[in-house]
mmCIF file of C-alpha atoms in Angstrom:
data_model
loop_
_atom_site.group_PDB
_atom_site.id
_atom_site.type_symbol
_atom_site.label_atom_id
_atom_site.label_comp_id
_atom_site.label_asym_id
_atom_site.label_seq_id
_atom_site.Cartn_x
_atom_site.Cartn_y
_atom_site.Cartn_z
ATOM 1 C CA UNK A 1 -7.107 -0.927 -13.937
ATOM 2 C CA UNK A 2 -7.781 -1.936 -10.378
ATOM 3 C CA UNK A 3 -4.920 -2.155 -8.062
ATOM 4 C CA UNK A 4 -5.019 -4.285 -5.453
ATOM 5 C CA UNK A 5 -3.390 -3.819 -2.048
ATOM 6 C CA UNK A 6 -3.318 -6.108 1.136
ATOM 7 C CA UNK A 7 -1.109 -5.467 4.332
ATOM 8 C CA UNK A 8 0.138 -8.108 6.747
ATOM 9 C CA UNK A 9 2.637 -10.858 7.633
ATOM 10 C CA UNK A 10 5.460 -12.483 5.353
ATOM 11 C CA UNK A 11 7.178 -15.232 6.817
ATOM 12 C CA UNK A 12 8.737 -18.508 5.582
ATOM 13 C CA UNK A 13 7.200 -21.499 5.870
ATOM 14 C CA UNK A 14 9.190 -24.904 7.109
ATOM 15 C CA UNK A 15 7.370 -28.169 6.709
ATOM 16 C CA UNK A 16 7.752 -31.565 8.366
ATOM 17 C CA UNK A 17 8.281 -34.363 6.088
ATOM 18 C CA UNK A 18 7.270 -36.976 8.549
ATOM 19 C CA UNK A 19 3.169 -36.601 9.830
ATOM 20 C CA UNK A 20 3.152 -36.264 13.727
ATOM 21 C CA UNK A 21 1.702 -34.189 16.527
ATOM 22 C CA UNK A 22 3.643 -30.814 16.848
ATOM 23 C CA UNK A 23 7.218 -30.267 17.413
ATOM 24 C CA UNK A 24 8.047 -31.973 20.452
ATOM 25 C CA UNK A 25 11.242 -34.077 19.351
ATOM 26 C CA UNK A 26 13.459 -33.580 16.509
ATOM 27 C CA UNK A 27 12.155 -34.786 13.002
ATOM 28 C CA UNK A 28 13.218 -33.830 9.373
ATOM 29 C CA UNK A 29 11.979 -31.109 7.671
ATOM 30 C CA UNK A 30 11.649 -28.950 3.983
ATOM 31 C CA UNK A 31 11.685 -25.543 3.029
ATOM 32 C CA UNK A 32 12.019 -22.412 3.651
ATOM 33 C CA UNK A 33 8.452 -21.612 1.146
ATOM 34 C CA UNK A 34 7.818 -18.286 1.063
ATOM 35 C CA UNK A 35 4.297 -17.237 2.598
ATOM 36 C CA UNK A 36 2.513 -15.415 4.829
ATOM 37 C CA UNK A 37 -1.934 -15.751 4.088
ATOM 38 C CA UNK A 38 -1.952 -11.912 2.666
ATOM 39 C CA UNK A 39 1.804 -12.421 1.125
ATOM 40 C CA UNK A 40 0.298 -15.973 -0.576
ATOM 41 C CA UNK A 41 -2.862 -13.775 -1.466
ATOM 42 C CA UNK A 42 -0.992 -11.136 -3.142
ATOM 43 C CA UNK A 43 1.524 -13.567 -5.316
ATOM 44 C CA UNK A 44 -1.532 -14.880 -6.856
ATOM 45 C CA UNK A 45 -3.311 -11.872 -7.959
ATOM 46 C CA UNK A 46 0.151 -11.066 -9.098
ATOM 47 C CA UNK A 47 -0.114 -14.317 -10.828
ATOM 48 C CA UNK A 48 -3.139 -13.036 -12.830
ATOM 49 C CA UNK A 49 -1.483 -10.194 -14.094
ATOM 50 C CA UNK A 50 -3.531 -7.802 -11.843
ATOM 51 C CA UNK A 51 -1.734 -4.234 -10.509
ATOM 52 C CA UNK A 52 -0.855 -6.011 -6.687
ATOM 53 C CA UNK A 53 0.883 -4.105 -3.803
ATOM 54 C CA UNK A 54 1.703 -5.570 -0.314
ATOM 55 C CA UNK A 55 2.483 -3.175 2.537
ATOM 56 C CA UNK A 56 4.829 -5.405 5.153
ATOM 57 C CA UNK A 57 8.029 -5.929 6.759
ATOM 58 C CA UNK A 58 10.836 -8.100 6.833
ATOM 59 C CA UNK A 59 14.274 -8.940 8.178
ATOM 60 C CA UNK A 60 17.539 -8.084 6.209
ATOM 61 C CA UNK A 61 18.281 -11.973 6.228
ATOM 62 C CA UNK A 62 17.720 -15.179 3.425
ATOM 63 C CA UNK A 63 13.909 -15.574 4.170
ATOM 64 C CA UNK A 64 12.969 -12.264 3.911
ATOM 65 C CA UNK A 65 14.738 -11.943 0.332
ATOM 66 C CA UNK A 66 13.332 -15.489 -0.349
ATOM 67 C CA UNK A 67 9.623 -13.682 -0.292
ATOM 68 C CA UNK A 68 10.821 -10.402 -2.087
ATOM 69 C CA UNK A 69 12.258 -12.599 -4.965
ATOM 70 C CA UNK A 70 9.153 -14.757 -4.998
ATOM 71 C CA UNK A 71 6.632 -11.478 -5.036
ATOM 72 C CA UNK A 72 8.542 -9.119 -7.446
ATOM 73 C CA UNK A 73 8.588 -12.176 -10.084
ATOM 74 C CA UNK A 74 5.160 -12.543 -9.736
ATOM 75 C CA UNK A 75 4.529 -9.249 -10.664
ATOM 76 C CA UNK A 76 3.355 -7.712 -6.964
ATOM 77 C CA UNK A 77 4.672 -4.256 -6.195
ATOM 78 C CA UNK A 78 7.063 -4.892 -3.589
ATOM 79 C CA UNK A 79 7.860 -1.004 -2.646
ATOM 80 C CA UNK A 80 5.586 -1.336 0.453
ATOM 81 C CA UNK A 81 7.917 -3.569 1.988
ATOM 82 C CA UNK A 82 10.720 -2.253 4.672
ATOM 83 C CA UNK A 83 13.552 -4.725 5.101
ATOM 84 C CA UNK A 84 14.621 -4.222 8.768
ATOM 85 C CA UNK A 85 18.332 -5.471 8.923
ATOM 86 C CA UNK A 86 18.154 -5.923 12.722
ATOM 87 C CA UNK A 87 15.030 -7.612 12.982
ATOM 88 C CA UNK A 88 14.559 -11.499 11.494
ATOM 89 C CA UNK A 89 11.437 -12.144 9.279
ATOM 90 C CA UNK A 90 8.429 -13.963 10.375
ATOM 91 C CA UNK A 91 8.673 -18.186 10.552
ATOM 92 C CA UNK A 92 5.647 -20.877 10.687
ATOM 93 C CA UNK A 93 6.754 -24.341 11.257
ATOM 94 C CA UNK A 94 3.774 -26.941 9.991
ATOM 95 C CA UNK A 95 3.256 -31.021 10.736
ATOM 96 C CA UNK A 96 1.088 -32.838 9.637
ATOM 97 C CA UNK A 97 -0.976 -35.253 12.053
ATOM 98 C CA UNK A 98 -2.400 -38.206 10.848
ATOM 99 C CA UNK A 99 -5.809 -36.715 10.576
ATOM 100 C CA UNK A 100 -5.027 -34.151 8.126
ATOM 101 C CA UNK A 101 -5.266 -31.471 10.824
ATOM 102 C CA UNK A 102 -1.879 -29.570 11.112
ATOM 103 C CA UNK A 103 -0.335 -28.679 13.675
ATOM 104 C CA UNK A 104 1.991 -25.160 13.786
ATOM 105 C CA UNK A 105 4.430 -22.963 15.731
ATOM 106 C CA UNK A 106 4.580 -19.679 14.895
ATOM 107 C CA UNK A 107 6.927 -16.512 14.990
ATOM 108 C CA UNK A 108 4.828 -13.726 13.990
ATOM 109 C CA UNK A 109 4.327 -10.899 16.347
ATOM 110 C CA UNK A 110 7.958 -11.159 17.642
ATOM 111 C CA UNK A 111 9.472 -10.589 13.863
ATOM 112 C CA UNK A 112 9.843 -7.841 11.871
ATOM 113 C CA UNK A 113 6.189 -8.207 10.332
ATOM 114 C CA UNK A 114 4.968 -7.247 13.975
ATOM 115 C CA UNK A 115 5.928 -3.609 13.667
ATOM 116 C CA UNK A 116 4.343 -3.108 10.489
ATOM 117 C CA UNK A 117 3.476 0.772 10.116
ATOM 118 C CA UNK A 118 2.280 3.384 7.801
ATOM 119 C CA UNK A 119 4.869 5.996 6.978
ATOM 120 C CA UNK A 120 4.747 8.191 3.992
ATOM 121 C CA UNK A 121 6.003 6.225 1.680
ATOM 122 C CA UNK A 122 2.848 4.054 2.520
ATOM 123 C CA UNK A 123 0.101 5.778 2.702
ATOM 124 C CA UNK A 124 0.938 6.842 -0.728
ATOM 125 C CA UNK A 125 1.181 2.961 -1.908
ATOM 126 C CA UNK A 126 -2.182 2.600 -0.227
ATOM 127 C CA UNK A 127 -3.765 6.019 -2.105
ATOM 128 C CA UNK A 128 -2.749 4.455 -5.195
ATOM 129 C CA UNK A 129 -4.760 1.558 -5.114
ATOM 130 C CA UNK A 130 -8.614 0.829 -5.116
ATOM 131 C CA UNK A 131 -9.273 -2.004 -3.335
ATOM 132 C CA UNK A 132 -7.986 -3.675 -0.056
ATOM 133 C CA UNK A 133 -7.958 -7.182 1.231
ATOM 134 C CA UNK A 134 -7.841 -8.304 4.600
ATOM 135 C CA UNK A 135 -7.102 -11.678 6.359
ATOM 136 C CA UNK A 136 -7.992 -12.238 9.715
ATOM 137 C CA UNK A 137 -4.729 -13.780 10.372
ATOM 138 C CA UNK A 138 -3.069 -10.281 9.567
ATOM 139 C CA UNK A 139 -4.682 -8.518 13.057
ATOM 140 C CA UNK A 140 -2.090 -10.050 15.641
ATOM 141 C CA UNK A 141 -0.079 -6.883 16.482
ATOM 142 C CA UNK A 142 -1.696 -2.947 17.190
ATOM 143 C CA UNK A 143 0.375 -1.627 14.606
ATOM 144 C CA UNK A 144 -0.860 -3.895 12.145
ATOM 145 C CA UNK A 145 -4.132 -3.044 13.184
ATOM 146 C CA UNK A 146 -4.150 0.377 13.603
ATOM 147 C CA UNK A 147 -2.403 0.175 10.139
ATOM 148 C CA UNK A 148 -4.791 -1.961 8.309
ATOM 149 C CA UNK A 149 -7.563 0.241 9.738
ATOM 150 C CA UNK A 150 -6.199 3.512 8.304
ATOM 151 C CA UNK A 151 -5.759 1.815 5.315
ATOM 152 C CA UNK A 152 -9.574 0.943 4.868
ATOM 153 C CA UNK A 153 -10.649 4.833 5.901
ATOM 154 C CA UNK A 154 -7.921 5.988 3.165
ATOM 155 C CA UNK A 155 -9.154 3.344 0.354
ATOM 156 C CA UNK A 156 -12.717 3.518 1.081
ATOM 157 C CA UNK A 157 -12.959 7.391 0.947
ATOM 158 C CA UNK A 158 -11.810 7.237 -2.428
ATOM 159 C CA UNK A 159 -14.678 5.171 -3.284
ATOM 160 C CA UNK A 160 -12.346 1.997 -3.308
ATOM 161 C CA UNK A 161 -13.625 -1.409 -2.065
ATOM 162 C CA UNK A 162 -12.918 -3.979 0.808
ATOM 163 C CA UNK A 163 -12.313 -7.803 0.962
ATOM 164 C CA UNK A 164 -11.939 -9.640 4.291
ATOM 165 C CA UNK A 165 -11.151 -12.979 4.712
ATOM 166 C CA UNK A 166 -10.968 -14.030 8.700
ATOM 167 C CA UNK A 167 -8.955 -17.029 7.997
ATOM 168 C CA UNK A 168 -8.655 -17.617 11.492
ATOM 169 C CA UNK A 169 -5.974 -19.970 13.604
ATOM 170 C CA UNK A 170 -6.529 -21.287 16.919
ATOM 171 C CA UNK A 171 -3.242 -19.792 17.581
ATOM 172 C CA UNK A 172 -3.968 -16.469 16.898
ATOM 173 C CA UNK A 173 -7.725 -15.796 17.466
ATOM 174 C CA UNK A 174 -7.260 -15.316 21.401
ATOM 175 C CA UNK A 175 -4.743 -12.478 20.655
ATOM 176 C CA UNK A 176 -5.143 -9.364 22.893
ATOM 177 C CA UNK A 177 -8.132 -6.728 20.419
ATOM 178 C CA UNK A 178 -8.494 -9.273 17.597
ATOM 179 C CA UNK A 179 -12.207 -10.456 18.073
ATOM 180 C CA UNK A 180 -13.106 -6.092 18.599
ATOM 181 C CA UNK A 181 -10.723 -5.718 15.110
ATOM 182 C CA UNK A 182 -12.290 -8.284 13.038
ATOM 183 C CA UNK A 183 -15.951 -6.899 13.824
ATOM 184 C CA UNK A 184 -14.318 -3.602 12.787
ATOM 185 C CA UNK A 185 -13.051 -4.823 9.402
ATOM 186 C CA UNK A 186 -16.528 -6.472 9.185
ATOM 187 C CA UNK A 187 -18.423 -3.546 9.177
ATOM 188 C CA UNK A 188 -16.324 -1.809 6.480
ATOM 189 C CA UNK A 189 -16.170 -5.172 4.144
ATOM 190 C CA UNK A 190 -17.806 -5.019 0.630
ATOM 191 C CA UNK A 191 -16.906 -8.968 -0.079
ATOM 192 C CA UNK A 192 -16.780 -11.402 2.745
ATOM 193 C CA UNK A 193 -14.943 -14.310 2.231
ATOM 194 C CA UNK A 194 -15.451 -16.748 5.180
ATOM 195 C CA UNK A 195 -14.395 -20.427 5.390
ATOM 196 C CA UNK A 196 -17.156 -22.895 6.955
ATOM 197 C CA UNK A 197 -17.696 -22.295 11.002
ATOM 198 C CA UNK A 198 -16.521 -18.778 10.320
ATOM 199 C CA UNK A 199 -19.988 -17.725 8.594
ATOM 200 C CA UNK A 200 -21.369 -17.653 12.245
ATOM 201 C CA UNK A 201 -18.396 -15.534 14.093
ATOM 202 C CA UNK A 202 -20.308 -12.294 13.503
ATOM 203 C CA UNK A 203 -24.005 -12.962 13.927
ATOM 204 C CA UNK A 204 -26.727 -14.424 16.250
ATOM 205 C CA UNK A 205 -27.974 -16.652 13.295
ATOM 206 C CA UNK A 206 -28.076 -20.365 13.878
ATOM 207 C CA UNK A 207 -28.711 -21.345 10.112
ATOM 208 C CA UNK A 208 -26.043 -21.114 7.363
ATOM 209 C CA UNK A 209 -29.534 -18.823 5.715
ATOM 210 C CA UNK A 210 -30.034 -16.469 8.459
ATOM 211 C CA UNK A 211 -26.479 -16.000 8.667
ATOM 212 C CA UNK A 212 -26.176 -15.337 5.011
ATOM 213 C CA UNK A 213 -29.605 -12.684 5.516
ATOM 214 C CA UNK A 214 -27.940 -10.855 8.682
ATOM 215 C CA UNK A 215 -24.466 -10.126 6.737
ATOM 216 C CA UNK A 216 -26.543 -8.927 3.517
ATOM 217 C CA UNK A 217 -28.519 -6.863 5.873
ATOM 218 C CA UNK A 218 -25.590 -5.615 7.330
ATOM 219 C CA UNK A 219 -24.094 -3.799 4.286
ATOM 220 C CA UNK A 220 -21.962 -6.480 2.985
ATOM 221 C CA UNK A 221 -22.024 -6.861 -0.829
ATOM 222 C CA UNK A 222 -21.137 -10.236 -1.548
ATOM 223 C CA UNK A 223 -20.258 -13.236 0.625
ATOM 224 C CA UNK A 224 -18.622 -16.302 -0.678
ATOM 225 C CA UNK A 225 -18.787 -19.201 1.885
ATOM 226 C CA UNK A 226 -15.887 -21.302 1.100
ATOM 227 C CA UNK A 227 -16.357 -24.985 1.100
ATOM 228 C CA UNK A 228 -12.630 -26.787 0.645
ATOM 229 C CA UNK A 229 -12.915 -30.075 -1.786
ATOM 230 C CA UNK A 230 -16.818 -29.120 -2.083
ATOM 231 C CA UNK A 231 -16.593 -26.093 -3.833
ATOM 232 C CA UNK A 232 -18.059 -22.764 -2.729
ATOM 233 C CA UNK A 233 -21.075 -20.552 -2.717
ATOM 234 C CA UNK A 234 -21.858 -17.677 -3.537
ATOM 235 C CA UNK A 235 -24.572 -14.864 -2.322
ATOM 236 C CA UNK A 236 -25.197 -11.220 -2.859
ATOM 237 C CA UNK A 237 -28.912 -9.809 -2.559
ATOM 238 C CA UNK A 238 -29.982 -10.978 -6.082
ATOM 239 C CA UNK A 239 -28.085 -14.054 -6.813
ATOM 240 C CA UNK A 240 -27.243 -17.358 -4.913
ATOM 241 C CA UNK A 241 -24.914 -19.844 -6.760
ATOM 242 C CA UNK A 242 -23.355 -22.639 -5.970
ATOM 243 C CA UNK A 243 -20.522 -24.251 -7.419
ATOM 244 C CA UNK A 244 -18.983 -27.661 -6.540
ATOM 245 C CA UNK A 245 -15.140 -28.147 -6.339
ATOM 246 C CA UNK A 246 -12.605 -30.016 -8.437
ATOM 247 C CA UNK A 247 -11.357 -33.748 -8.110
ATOM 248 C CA UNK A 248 -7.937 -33.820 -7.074
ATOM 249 C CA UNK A 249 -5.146 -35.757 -5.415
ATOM 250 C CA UNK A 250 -4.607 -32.877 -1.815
ATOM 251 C CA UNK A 251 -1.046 -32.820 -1.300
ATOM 252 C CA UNK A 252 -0.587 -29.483 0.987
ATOM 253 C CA UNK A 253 -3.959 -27.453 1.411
ATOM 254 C CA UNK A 254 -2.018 -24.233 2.545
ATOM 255 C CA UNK A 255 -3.130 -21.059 0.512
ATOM 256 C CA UNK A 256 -5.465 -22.520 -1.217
ATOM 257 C CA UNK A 257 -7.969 -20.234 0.512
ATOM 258 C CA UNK A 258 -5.542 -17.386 0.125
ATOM 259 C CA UNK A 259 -5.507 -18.386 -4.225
ATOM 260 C CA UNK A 260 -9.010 -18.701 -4.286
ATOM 261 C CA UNK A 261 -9.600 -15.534 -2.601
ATOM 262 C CA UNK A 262 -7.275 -13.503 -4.682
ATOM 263 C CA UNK A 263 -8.795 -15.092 -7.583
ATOM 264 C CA UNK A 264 -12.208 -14.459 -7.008
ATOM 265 C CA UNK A 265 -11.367 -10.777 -6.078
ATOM 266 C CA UNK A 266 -9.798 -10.747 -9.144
ATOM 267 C CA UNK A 267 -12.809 -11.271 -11.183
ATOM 268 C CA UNK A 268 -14.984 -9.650 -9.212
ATOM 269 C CA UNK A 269 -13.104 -6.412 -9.436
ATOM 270 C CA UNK A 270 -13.023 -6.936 -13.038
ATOM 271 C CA UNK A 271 -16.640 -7.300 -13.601
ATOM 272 C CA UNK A 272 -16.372 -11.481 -14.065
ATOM 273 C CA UNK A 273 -20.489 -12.778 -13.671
ATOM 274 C CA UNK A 274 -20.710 -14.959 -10.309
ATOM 275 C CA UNK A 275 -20.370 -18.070 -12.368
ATOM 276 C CA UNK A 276 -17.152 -17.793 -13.926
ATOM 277 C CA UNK A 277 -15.549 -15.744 -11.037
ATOM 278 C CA UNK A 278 -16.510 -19.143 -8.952
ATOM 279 C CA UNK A 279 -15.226 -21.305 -11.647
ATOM 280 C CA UNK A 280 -11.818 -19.828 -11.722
ATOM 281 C CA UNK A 281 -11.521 -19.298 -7.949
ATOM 282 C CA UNK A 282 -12.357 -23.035 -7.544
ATOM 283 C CA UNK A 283 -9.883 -24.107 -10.168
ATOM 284 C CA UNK A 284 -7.561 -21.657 -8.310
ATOM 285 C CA UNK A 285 -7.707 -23.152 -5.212
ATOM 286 C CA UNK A 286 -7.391 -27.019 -6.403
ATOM 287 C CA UNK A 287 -4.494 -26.272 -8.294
ATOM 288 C CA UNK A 288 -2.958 -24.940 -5.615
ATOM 289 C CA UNK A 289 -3.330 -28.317 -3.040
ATOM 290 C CA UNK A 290 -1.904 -30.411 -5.724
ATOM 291 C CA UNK A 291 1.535 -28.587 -4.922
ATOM 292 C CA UNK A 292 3.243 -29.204 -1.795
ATOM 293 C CA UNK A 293 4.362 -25.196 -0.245
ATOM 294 C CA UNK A 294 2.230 -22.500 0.509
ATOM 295 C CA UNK A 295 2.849 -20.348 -2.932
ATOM 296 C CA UNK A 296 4.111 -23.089 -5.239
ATOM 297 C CA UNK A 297 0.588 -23.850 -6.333
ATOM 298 C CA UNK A 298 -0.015 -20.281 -7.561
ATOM 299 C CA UNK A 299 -1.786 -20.089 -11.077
ATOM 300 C CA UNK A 300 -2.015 -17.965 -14.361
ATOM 301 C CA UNK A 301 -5.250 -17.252 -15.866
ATOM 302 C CA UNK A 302 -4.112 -19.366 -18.558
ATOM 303 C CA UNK A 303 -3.201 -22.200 -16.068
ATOM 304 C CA UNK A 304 -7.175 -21.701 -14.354
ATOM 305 C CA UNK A 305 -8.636 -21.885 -18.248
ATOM 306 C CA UNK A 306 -6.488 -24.815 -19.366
ATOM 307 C CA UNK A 307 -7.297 -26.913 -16.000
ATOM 308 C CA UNK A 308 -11.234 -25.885 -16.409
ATOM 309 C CA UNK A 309 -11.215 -26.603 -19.764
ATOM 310 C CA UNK A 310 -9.071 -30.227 -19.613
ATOM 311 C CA UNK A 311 -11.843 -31.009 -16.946
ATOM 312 C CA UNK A 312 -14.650 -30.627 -18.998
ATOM 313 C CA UNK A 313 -13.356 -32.542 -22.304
#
């Protein structure tokens, strides 16, 4: 069996219960959630019952063991992550506006996810598994970098395979090597995984179609343009499919990108045809807006089936 492996941030995740614009006077809020885009990532593919590792770091405090709790009963090998008992684990705060846009304040590079590193116990997590999956989000620090980087050399020399998922912020994309790292990633990635606008970070194309023909040209495998409510589509150099979303009432989108990634890396690894990996991934990431907190809408492949299947009676 395949075993899946991402590295990068875990934090907690604290949500305003009143919509506004930022965090500029006091207002209520919920959580902590666990999360963290490759920790959200991970807890689903744990979900499906898949061989999962994370490599990360966290504080010796209550959100770091609220994300260790969360991923070990999910079934996600949790050895890859070093609790730091002087350091305090990562923190997003989200609002709301009235748009639907959110607005967030991070602590990610100053928290004990921002010294992420490879020691021995590691790198032997990492030769262990076959397949690596990268977000965008997760290249905010060097040692993360340099970290995730090894990690591809290590995976893909062992004839392993390569996900990437920018899943960019505003906040983050203007950090100091991140536009050089993600066209590094890029160039090693088997299935691209890119969200709207994000088709066109890496090529000269002006058309969603030369886009797609410059990334196939490139190397890339497969490339699933993620769509939100509309669904998502999916290309490799034989087959173009796509696949429209599921009707649902949104009540938090975040990680539903993150579940329908893991999901459709899931099936893909596991030799699912385009069609029903799509399916599932879609049904994956509906499910998971319907549930307010970034891992509480985390599915089962019997939960996927049995929401496919009520939707087609």
């Amino acid at each position: 069996m395949h075993k899946i492996l991402t590295i990068g941030e875990i934090l907690v995740e604290i949500i305003a219960t009143e919509k506004g614009d930022g965090f500029r006077q006091a207002t209520p809020l919920v959580g902590p959630f666990p999360s963290g885009a490759p920790a959200i990532f991970i807890d689903q593919v744990g979900k499906l019952g898949q061989a999962s590792a994370i490599i990360s770091r966290v504080g010796g405090d209550d959100f770091g063991h609220v994300n260790l709790a969360r991923l070990e009963a999910d079934g996600v090998d949790t050895s890859g992550i070093a609790v730091d008992p002087l350091a305090t684990t990562g923190s997003a705060f989200v609002r709301y506006r009235h748009d639907g846009s959110r607005a967030f304040v991070f602590n990610i590079r100053d928290s004990a996810c921002g010294t992420i590193s490879l020691d021995d116990n590691a790198i032997a997590l990492v030769q262990s598994c076959s397949h690596l999956h990268v977000m965008g989000s997760s290249l905010y620090a060097p040692s993360v970098v340099e970290s995730i980087l090894a990690a591809i050399d290590i995976i893909k020399a062992a004839g392993g395979t390569v996900s990437f998922d920018p899943n960019l912020r505003a906040e983050i994309l203007e950090s100091p090597g991140m536009r050089e790292a993600l066209r590094t990633v890029l160039a090693k990635t088997d299935v691209f995984l890119p969200s709207g606008a994000e088709l066109f970070l890496f090529t000269e194309a002006k058309t969603e179609a030369d886009a797609i023909a410059e990334l196939l040209a490139s190397g890339i495998r497969v490339i699933v343009v993620k769509r939100g409510a509309e669904g998502a589509s999916y290309f490799d150099a034989e087959t173009t499919l796509s696949l429209p979303g599921f009707a649902v009432e949104e009540i938090d989108p975040t990680g539903a990108g993150d579940c329908f990634g893991a999901t459709f890396v899931t099936c893909w690894l596991n030799d699912a045809s385009p069609r029903e990996a799509l399916e599932l991934a879609n049904a994956s990431g509906a499910r998971a807006v319907m549930i307010s907190g970034p891992m509480e809408g985390a599915s089962t492949r019997a939960e996927l089936e049995a929401f496919i299947s009520a939707r087609k009676d």
